[in-house]
Coordinates of C-alpha atoms in Angstrom, one line a residue:
X1 CA 12.1 21.5 18.0
X2 CA 12.2 17.7 18.8
X3 CA 14.9 18.1 21.5
X4 CA 13.2 21.0 23.2
X5 CA 9.8 19.3 23.2
X6 CA 11.3 16.1 24.6
X7 CA 13.1 18.1 27.3
X8 CA 9.8 19.7 28.3
X9 CA 8.0 16.4 28.3
X10 CA 10.7 14.9 30.5
X11 CA 10.4 17.7 33.0
X12 CA 6.6 17.3 33.0
X13 CA 6.8 13.6 33.6
X14 CA 9.4 14.0 36.4
X15 CA 7.2 16.7 38.1
X16 CA 4.4 14.2 38.0
X17 CA 6.6 11.7 39.9
X18 CA 7.7 9.5 37.0
X19 CA 11.2 8.1 36.8
X20 CA 12.1 8.5 33.1
X21 CA 14.5 6.8 30.7
X22 CA 14.9 8.9 27.6
X23 CA 16.0 7.7 24.1
X24 CA 16.4 4.0 24.9
X25 CA 17.5 2.3 21.8
X26 CA 18.8 -0.9 20.2
X27 CA 20.2 -0.3 16.7
X28 CA 17.6 1.6 14.8
X29 CA 14.8 1.0 17.3
X30 CA 14.3 4.0 19.6
X31 CA 11.7 4.8 22.3
X32 CA 11.4 8.5 23.2
X33 CA 10.5 7.8 26.9
X34 CA 9.8 5.0 29.2
X35 CA 8.4 6.3 32.5
X36 CA 7.5 4.4 35.7
X37 CA 5.8 5.6 38.8
X38 CA 4.9 3.8 42.0
X39 CA 1.3 4.7 42.9
X40 CA 1.3 3.1 46.3
X41 CA -1.5 0.6 46.9
X42 CA -2.4 0.8 43.2
X43 CA 1.0 -0.5 42.2
X44 CA 3.3 0.6 39.5
X45 CA 2.4 2.6 36.4
X46 CA 4.3 2.0 33.2
X47 CA 4.3 4.6 30.3
X48 CA 5.7 4.3 26.8
X49 CA 5.6 7.9 25.6
X50 CA 6.4 9.2 22.1
X51 CA 6.8 12.9 21.3
X52 CA 6.3 14.6 17.9
X53 CA 5.6 18.3 18.1
X54 CA 5.1 20.6 15.1
X55 CA 3.9 24.2 15.2
X56 CA 3.4 24.4 11.4
X57 CA 2.7 20.9 10.2
X58 CA 3.1 20.3 6.5
X59 CA 3.0 16.5 6.6
X60 CA 1.1 13.7 8.4
X61 CA 2.3 12.1 11.6
X62 CA 2.2 8.6 10.1
X63 CA 4.1 7.6 7.0
X64 CA 2.5 6.0 3.9
X65 CA 3.0 2.3 3.3
X66 CA 4.4 1.2 0.0
X67 CA 1.0 0.2 -1.3
X68 CA -0.5 3.5 -0.2
X69 CA 2.3 5.3 -2.1
X70 CA 1.4 3.4 -5.2
X71 CA -2.3 4.2 -4.8
X72 CA -1.7 7.9 -4.2
X73 CA 1.1 8.2 -6.8
X74 CA 3.3 9.6 -4.0
X75 CA 7.1 9.6 -4.4
X76 CA 7.9 9.4 -0.7
X77 CA 6.5 7.9 2.5
X78 CA 6.2 11.4 4.0
X79 CA 4.1 12.8 1.1
X80 CA 1.7 15.5 2.2
X81 CA -0.9 14.4 -0.5
X82 CA -4.4 14.5 0.9
X83 CA -5.4 11.1 2.3
X84 CA -8.9 9.7 2.7
X85 CA -10.1 8.3 6.0
X86 CA -9.2 4.7 5.1
X87 CA -5.7 5.7 4.1
X88 CA -5.2 7.5 7.4
X89 CA -6.4 4.5 9.4
X90 CA -4.0 2.2 7.5
X91 CA -1.1 4.6 7.9
X92 CA -1.8 5.0 11.6
X93 CA -2.0 1.2 12.2
X94 CA 1.4 0.9 10.6
X95 CA 2.7 3.8 12.6
X96 CA 1.4 2.3 15.9
X97 CA 3.2 -0.9 15.1
X98 CA 6.5 0.9 14.4
X99 CA 6.3 3.2 17.4
X100 CA 4.6 1.0 20.1
X101 CA 3.6 -2.6 19.4
X102 CA 6.4 -4.2 17.4
X103 CA 8.3 -7.1 18.9
X104 CA 11.4 -5.0 18.9
X105 CA 9.7 -2.2 21.0
X106 CA 8.3 -4.9 23.3
X107 CA 11.7 -6.3 23.8
X108 CA 13.2 -2.9 24.6
X109 CA 10.4 -2.3 27.2
X110 CA 10.9 -5.8 28.7
X111 CA 14.5 -5.0 29.5
X112 CA 13.1 -2.5 32.0
X113 CA 10.0 -4.3 33.3
X114 CA 9.3 -7.6 31.6
X115 CA 5.6 -8.5 31.6
X116 CA 4.4 -5.0 32.7
X117 CA 1.2 -3.6 31.4
X118 CA 2.4 -0.5 29.4
X119 CA 0.3 2.5 28.6
X120 CA 1.0 4.2 25.3
X121 CA 1.1 8.0 25.3
X122 CA 1.6 10.4 22.4
X123 CA 2.5 14.1 23.0
X124 CA 1.8 16.2 19.9
X125 CA 1.6 19.7 18.6
X126 CA -0.5 21.0 15.8
X127 CA -1.4 18.4 13.2
X128 CA -2.2 18.5 9.4
X129 CA -5.3 16.4 9.8
X130 CA -7.2 15.8 13.1
X131 CA -8.6 12.6 11.7
X132 CA -5.1 11.2 12.3
X133 CA -5.3 11.9 16.0
X134 CA -8.7 10.3 16.2
X135 CA -7.3 7.2 14.6
X136 CA -4.3 7.2 17.0
X137 CA -6.7 7.5 20.0
X138 CA -8.9 4.7 18.7
X139 CA -5.8 2.4 18.7
X140 CA -5.6 2.9 22.5
X141 CA -3.0 5.6 22.6
X142 CA -3.5 8.5 25.1
X143 CA -3.1 11.8 23.3
X144 CA -1.5 14.8 25.1
X145 CA -1.2 18.2 23.5
X146 CA 2.1 19.9 24.1
X147 CA 0.1 23.1 25.1
X148 CA -1.3 21.2 28.0
X149 CA 2.2 20.1 29.1
X150 CA 3.4 23.7 28.9
X151 CA 0.3 24.9 30.8
X152 CA 0.9 22.4 33.6
X153 CA 4.6 23.2 33.8
X154 CA 4.1 26.9 34.1
X155 CA 1.4 26.6 36.8
X156 CA 4.1 25.5 39.2
X157 CA 1.8 22.7 40.6
X158 CA 4.1 19.8 41.1
X159 CA 2.6 16.7 42.7
X160 CA 6.0 15.6 44.1
X161 CA 7.8 18.8 44.6
X162 CA 10.9 18.2 42.6
X163 CA 12.1 19.0 39.1
X164 CA 14.3 17.3 36.6
X165 CA 16.1 20.5 36.1
X166 CA 16.7 19.7 32.4
X167 CA 13.9 22.0 31.4
X168 CA 13.6 24.0 34.6
X169 CA 15.4 27.1 33.2
X170 CA 13.2 27.0 30.1
X171 CA 10.0 26.8 32.2
X172 CA 11.3 29.7 34.3
X173 CA 11.7 31.8 31.1
X174 CA 8.2 31.0 30.0
X175 CA 6.9 32.0 33.5
X176 CA 8.9 35.2 33.2
X177 CA 7.2 36.0 29.9
X178 CA 3.8 35.2 31.3
X179 CA 4.5 37.4 34.4
X180 CA 5.6 40.3 32.2
X181 CA 2.4 40.0 30.1
X182 CA 0.3 40.0 33.2
X183 CA 2.0 43.2 34.4
X184 CA 1.4 44.9 31.1
X185 CA -2.3 44.0 31.2
X186 CA -2.6 45.3 34.8
X187 CA -0.9 48.6 33.8
X188 CA -3.2 49.1 30.8

């Protein structure tokens, strides 16, 4: 699902006028998307976007730290054991560091636009615990539901009139399905 979700997000960003670089990496450090857009007199906009979409989540977005694993008696960082609010906050802070704010991620972003003021976006699907999304938002990350991305893509309302074409066919298939459902409703 990750590849399909990223392809749709890239199409969505491109239709919104962003130039995207997908999968920028150095060794084990990867960024899903860096996106830039010139907003005229307002200047340039810089987005660091991560994508993690699940339709049937069984685990949390953020991994447990070693100390949290010990406290919960968990055997892995991705344990689905129920977490209290403090545990979620701690996991999210560590996740934010890994995904967005580490020196390694800053260095990768600086290769594109050193000193830029980057916004952090997170595109997500369904989640195991909505408190995790609340904590991510409180860390300054803009949350975007994949269903909203799909809705915008299938409404054919592009700000800039072009497509990345990477997900264009997939979007057309979704539009076809929506059109057929609409016809069935009219006929009923």
